[in-house]
Each structure stands twice: as structure tokens, then as C-alpha cells.
């Protein structure tokens, strides 16, 4: 009906803006995702029974999501936290708006553009967005809006996760937080984590 047409129109407007690129980047940073891993997330990886919420009338304080990267033997569950103080960097707010506008009820979180734009709302998506399509808007944001000259790498968001850990007010090594950052990034060895940390320190100082 009218409500469905309005909601369907909303997703067309939403995915036609840079919001979707911003959402992809922010979620990937918070979850330390490799470039192709966010396209593999499906709705059944959000475990609502573990969701942290004190008021059903308000957004939950945290959403849990299962992630299994190329080096993970088993699925790892992380929380995406609501951040009202810095809403522009809040992955929860972007994600909830996207899911609502797209009317997603199941299947892949990011189907291909054809399925996302043309199917009725409240569908279970069966396709997965191609990496070239997924990063079309991201690359536009990276090169044309942010005016970056360096290529967006497969581990850019993971490196930025380490950077945010440094910018959060502490030194992961000095404050004995490196173990927690390594767990979030799903890094198995200290040597790899230190390389990421050194890169993050260099960026933070500049």
C-alpha cells in the first residue's frame, strides 16, 4: 500500500546518497573487517536474544553480530554499540535506518542493487552485492569527498580500528589494551598487531 511505496521510495533515496558508503566504512571500522567481509554479513548473524536493551520503545544499547573472517576457525561475536554522543560515527544508527528503509527481514544484509531497489519490501534477500558495486560509493567518498590520493586497501578499515583505539585516549601497549584490540581485530599474533599499532601511532601523531 501507500506505506510500502513510501518506505520503498526511502531506500532509493538512501542508497542514492553517500550515507551508505559512510555506513559501510563505519561498521567495518568498528568490527575490524577486511574489505570484502561486510558483504558476507547476513541478517541471521544478528543474534537478537543477546541484544542489550532496557526500553523496547528506544533503540537497543548494543547489537551483537557474528563475524567469521578468512582466518577465523569459528564465528566470533561482537557488539555494535549505540553512540548518541557522536551520532555521525555511530554504526548502530546508520544500520537501523538502512534496515528499516530497505524493509529487510532476512537473508543477506547487502543484496545486489537490483534486488535491493526493485523487490517489494519485507523480503528475504538471496543475492550478495558484488565488491565492485559495494565499493562504488565508498570509493567516491574516499577519493572525491575526502580527497584521498592513496588507494583504499583491503585492510584500511582494520588499520583505522587500531587508529581509533589510539585516538580514544590511551596507548594500547602502555595501557595493556593491546590484547583487547587484538581480539577485536581477530589478530592471532603479537607481531602482526604491533605492525598495525605502529602504523596507527604514526597516523595519530600526524
GROMACS .gro file of C-alpha atoms in nm:
model
  206
    1UNK     CA    1   0.000   0.000   0.000
    2UNK     CA    2   0.094   0.365   0.044
    3UNK     CA    3   0.320   0.288   0.342
    4UNK     CA    4   0.512   0.029   0.141
    5UNK     CA    5   0.559   0.266  -0.153
    6UNK     CA    6   0.681   0.538   0.084
    7UNK     CA    7   0.925   0.300   0.254
    8UNK     CA    8   1.043   0.167  -0.083
    9UNK     CA    9   1.098   0.525  -0.203
   10UNK     CA   10   1.303   0.592   0.110
   11UNK     CA   11   1.551   0.316   0.034
   12UNK     CA   12   1.600   0.451  -0.318
   13UNK     CA   13   1.687   0.791  -0.173
   14UNK     CA   14   1.904   0.636   0.100
   15UNK     CA   15   2.119   0.424  -0.129
   16UNK     CA   16   2.149   0.711  -0.371
   17UNK     CA   17   2.344   0.917  -0.117
   18UNK     CA   18   2.682   0.892   0.049
   19UNK     CA   19   2.515   0.765   0.367
   20UNK     CA   20   2.550   0.405   0.256
   21UNK     CA   21   2.922   0.450   0.192
   22UNK     CA   22   2.964   0.613   0.532
   23UNK     CA   23   2.771   0.329   0.695
   24UNK     CA   24   2.984   0.062   0.529
   25UNK     CA   25   3.306   0.229   0.639
   26UNK     CA   26   3.197   0.293   0.998
   27UNK     CA   27   3.061  -0.059   1.054
   28UNK     CA   28   3.375  -0.209   0.901
   29UNK     CA   29   3.597   0.001   1.130
   30UNK     CA   30   3.403  -0.092   1.442
   31UNK     CA   31   3.419  -0.463   1.355
   32UNK     CA   32   3.776  -0.451   1.215
   33UNK     CA   33   3.651  -0.602   0.889
   34UNK     CA   34   3.854  -0.676   0.580
   35UNK     CA   35   3.733  -0.510   0.261
   36UNK     CA   36   3.516  -0.800   0.142
   37UNK     CA   37   3.386  -0.925   0.478
   38UNK     CA   38   3.098  -0.682   0.527
   39UNK     CA   39   2.925  -0.805   0.210
   40UNK     CA   40   2.906  -1.153   0.366
   41UNK     CA   41   2.707  -1.047   0.674
   42UNK     CA   42   2.351  -1.181   0.678
   43UNK     CA   43   2.056  -1.092   0.896
   44UNK     CA   44   2.074  -1.421   1.085
   45UNK     CA   45   2.415  -1.315   1.216
   46UNK     CA   46   2.246  -1.055   1.437
   47UNK     CA   47   2.153  -1.251   1.749
   48UNK     CA   48   1.859  -1.064   1.895
   49UNK     CA   49   1.847  -1.281   2.208
   50UNK     CA   50   2.182  -1.128   2.307
   51UNK     CA   51   2.079  -0.772   2.224
   52UNK     CA   52   2.125  -0.524   2.508
   53UNK     CA   53   1.811  -0.314   2.557
   54UNK     CA   54   1.649  -0.150   2.859
   55UNK     CA   55   1.349   0.002   2.680
   56UNK     CA   56   1.172  -0.162   2.386
   57UNK     CA   57   1.050   0.181   2.274
   58UNK     CA   58   1.407   0.301   2.221
   59UNK     CA   59   1.697   0.174   2.008
   60UNK     CA   60   1.896  -0.102   2.180
   61UNK     CA   61   2.217  -0.006   2.355
   62UNK     CA   62   2.402  -0.273   2.163
   63UNK     CA   63   2.354  -0.519   1.878
   64UNK     CA   64   2.556  -0.837   1.859
   65UNK     CA   65   2.677  -0.969   1.526
   66UNK     CA   66   2.863  -1.284   1.433
   67UNK     CA   67   3.173  -1.244   1.217
   68UNK     CA   68   3.381  -1.518   1.056
   69UNK     CA   69   3.677  -1.396   0.856
   70UNK     CA   70   3.920  -1.584   0.638
   71UNK     CA   71   4.147  -1.677   0.930
   72UNK     CA   72   3.873  -1.747   1.187
   73UNK     CA   73   3.812  -2.113   1.263
   74UNK     CA   74   3.481  -2.035   1.430
   75UNK     CA   75   3.241  -1.744   1.435
   76UNK     CA   76   3.330  -1.456   1.667
   77UNK     CA   77   3.053  -1.246   1.822
   78UNK     CA   78   3.099  -0.872   1.866
   79UNK     CA   79   2.876  -0.591   1.986
   80UNK     CA   80   2.797  -0.278   1.789
   81UNK     CA   81   2.725  -0.007   2.045
   82UNK     CA   82   2.488   0.288   2.024
   83UNK     CA   83   2.678   0.617   2.038
   84UNK     CA   84   2.445   0.914   2.084
   85UNK     CA   85   2.730   1.148   2.175
   86UNK     CA   86   2.892   1.107   1.833
   87UNK     CA   87   2.600   1.009   1.613
   88UNK     CA   88   2.795   1.072   1.291
   89UNK     CA   89   3.026   0.786   1.388
   90UNK     CA   90   2.757   0.558   1.530
   91UNK     CA   91   2.728   0.231   1.334
   92UNK     CA   92   2.401   0.141   1.506
   93UNK     CA   93   2.212   0.446   1.385
   94UNK     CA   94   2.320   0.402   1.024
   95UNK     CA   95   2.241   0.030   1.034
   96UNK     CA   96   1.895   0.065   1.188
   97UNK     CA   97   1.791   0.333   0.938
   98UNK     CA   98   1.919   0.124   0.648
   99UNK     CA   99   1.742  -0.195   0.758
  100UNK     CA  100   1.416  -0.006   0.817
  101UNK     CA  101   1.425   0.181   0.485
  102UNK     CA  102   1.511  -0.134   0.292
  103UNK     CA  103   1.248  -0.337   0.476
  104UNK     CA  104   1.497  -0.619   0.523
  105UNK     CA  105   1.361  -0.916   0.718
  106UNK     CA  106   1.612  -1.185   0.634
  107UNK     CA  107   1.885  -1.308   0.404
  108UNK     CA  108   2.189  -1.105   0.315
  109UNK     CA  109   2.228  -0.761   0.467
  110UNK     CA  110   2.362  -0.617   0.142
  111UNK     CA  111   2.198  -0.778  -0.165
  112UNK     CA  112   2.284  -0.660  -0.513
  113UNK     CA  113   2.145  -0.324  -0.623
  114UNK     CA  114   1.881  -0.479  -0.849
  115UNK     CA  115   1.725  -0.684  -0.572
  116UNK     CA  116   1.750  -0.403  -0.319
  117UNK     CA  117   1.585  -0.144  -0.544
  118UNK     CA  118   1.320  -0.343  -0.727
  119UNK     CA  119   1.191  -0.613  -0.493
  120UNK     CA  120   0.898  -0.545  -0.261
  121UNK     CA  121   0.973  -0.451   0.098
  122UNK     CA  122   0.997  -0.710   0.374
  123UNK     CA  123   1.181  -0.962   0.159
  124UNK     CA  124   1.442  -1.220   0.240
  125UNK     CA  125   1.735  -1.127   0.020
  126UNK     CA  126   1.908  -1.407  -0.166
  127UNK     CA  127   2.181  -1.223  -0.356
  128UNK     CA  128   2.506  -1.074  -0.231
  129UNK     CA  129   2.634  -0.743  -0.354
  130UNK     CA  130   2.942  -0.759  -0.572
  131UNK     CA  131   3.253  -0.595  -0.433
  132UNK     CA  132   3.277  -0.356  -0.731
  133UNK     CA  133   2.923  -0.234  -0.661
  134UNK     CA  134   2.967  -0.232  -0.286
  135UNK     CA  135   3.265  -0.001  -0.308
  136UNK     CA  136   3.146   0.224  -0.589
  137UNK     CA  137   3.004   0.472  -0.338
  138UNK     CA  138   3.284   0.406  -0.089
  139UNK     CA  139   3.548   0.492  -0.347
  140UNK     CA  140   3.356   0.804  -0.443
  141UNK     CA  141   3.356   0.913  -0.080
  142UNK     CA  142   3.723   0.824  -0.040
  143UNK     CA  143   3.861   0.997  -0.350
  144UNK     CA  144   3.613   1.271  -0.439
  145UNK     CA  145   3.483   1.383  -0.100
  146UNK     CA  146   3.776   1.315   0.131
  147UNK     CA  147   4.023   1.392  -0.149
  148UNK     CA  148   4.245   1.097  -0.059
  149UNK     CA  149   4.519   1.009  -0.308
  150UNK     CA  150   4.615   0.668  -0.171
  151UNK     CA  151   4.428   0.358  -0.281
  152UNK     CA  152   4.167   0.215  -0.046
  153UNK     CA  153   4.331  -0.107   0.072
  154UNK     CA  154   4.175  -0.436   0.177
  155UNK     CA  155   4.277  -0.370   0.539
  156UNK     CA  156   4.213   0.005   0.557
  157UNK     CA  157   3.923  -0.031   0.799
  158UNK     CA  158   4.116  -0.272   1.021
  159UNK     CA  159   4.405  -0.025   1.037
  160UNK     CA  160   4.161   0.254   1.118
  161UNK     CA  161   4.024   0.043   1.403
  162UNK     CA  162   4.372   0.046   1.559
  163UNK     CA  163   4.394   0.419   1.494
  164UNK     CA  164   4.066   0.481   1.677
  165UNK     CA  165   4.198   0.275   1.968
  166UNK     CA  166   4.497   0.511   1.988
  167UNK     CA  167   4.283   0.822   1.949
  168UNK     CA  168   4.047   0.700   2.220
  169UNK     CA  169   4.270   0.842   2.487
  170UNK     CA  170   4.529   0.576   2.551
  171UNK     CA  171   4.820   0.379   2.417
  172UNK     CA  172   4.715   0.014   2.365
  173UNK     CA  173   5.058  -0.112   2.475
  174UNK     CA  174   5.117   0.126   2.766
  175UNK     CA  175   4.764   0.077   2.897
  176UNK     CA  176   4.777  -0.300   2.845
  177UNK     CA  177   4.488  -0.281   2.598
  178UNK     CA  178   4.668  -0.448   2.310
  179UNK     CA  179   4.516  -0.787   2.394
  180UNK     CA  180   4.164  -0.644   2.371
  181UNK     CA  181   4.241  -0.468   2.043
  182UNK     CA  182   4.394  -0.788   1.905
  183UNK     CA  183   4.077  -0.978   1.998
  184UNK     CA  184   3.859  -0.717   1.828
  185UNK     CA  185   4.074  -0.735   1.515
  186UNK     CA  186   4.093  -1.115   1.540
  187UNK     CA  187   4.469  -1.099   1.508
  188UNK     CA  188   4.638  -1.416   1.622
  189UNK     CA  189   4.997  -1.299   1.669
  190UNK     CA  190   5.153  -1.013   1.862
  191UNK     CA  191   5.393  -0.928   1.579
  192UNK     CA  192   5.111  -0.857   1.333
  193UNK     CA  193   4.923  -0.650   1.588
  194UNK     CA  194   5.232  -0.442   1.664
  195UNK     CA  195   5.273  -0.357   1.294
  196UNK     CA  196   4.917  -0.229   1.284
  197UNK     CA  197   4.974  -0.039   1.606
  198UNK     CA  198   5.290   0.127   1.476
  199UNK     CA  199   5.102   0.241   1.167
  200UNK     CA  200   4.821   0.374   1.387
  201UNK     CA  201   5.063   0.564   1.611
  202UNK     CA  202   5.224   0.727   1.309
  203UNK     CA  203   4.887   0.842   1.177
  204UNK     CA  204   4.777   0.964   1.521
  205UNK     CA  205   5.089   1.175   1.557
  206UNK     CA  206   5.028   1.339   1.221
   0.00000   0.00000   0.00000
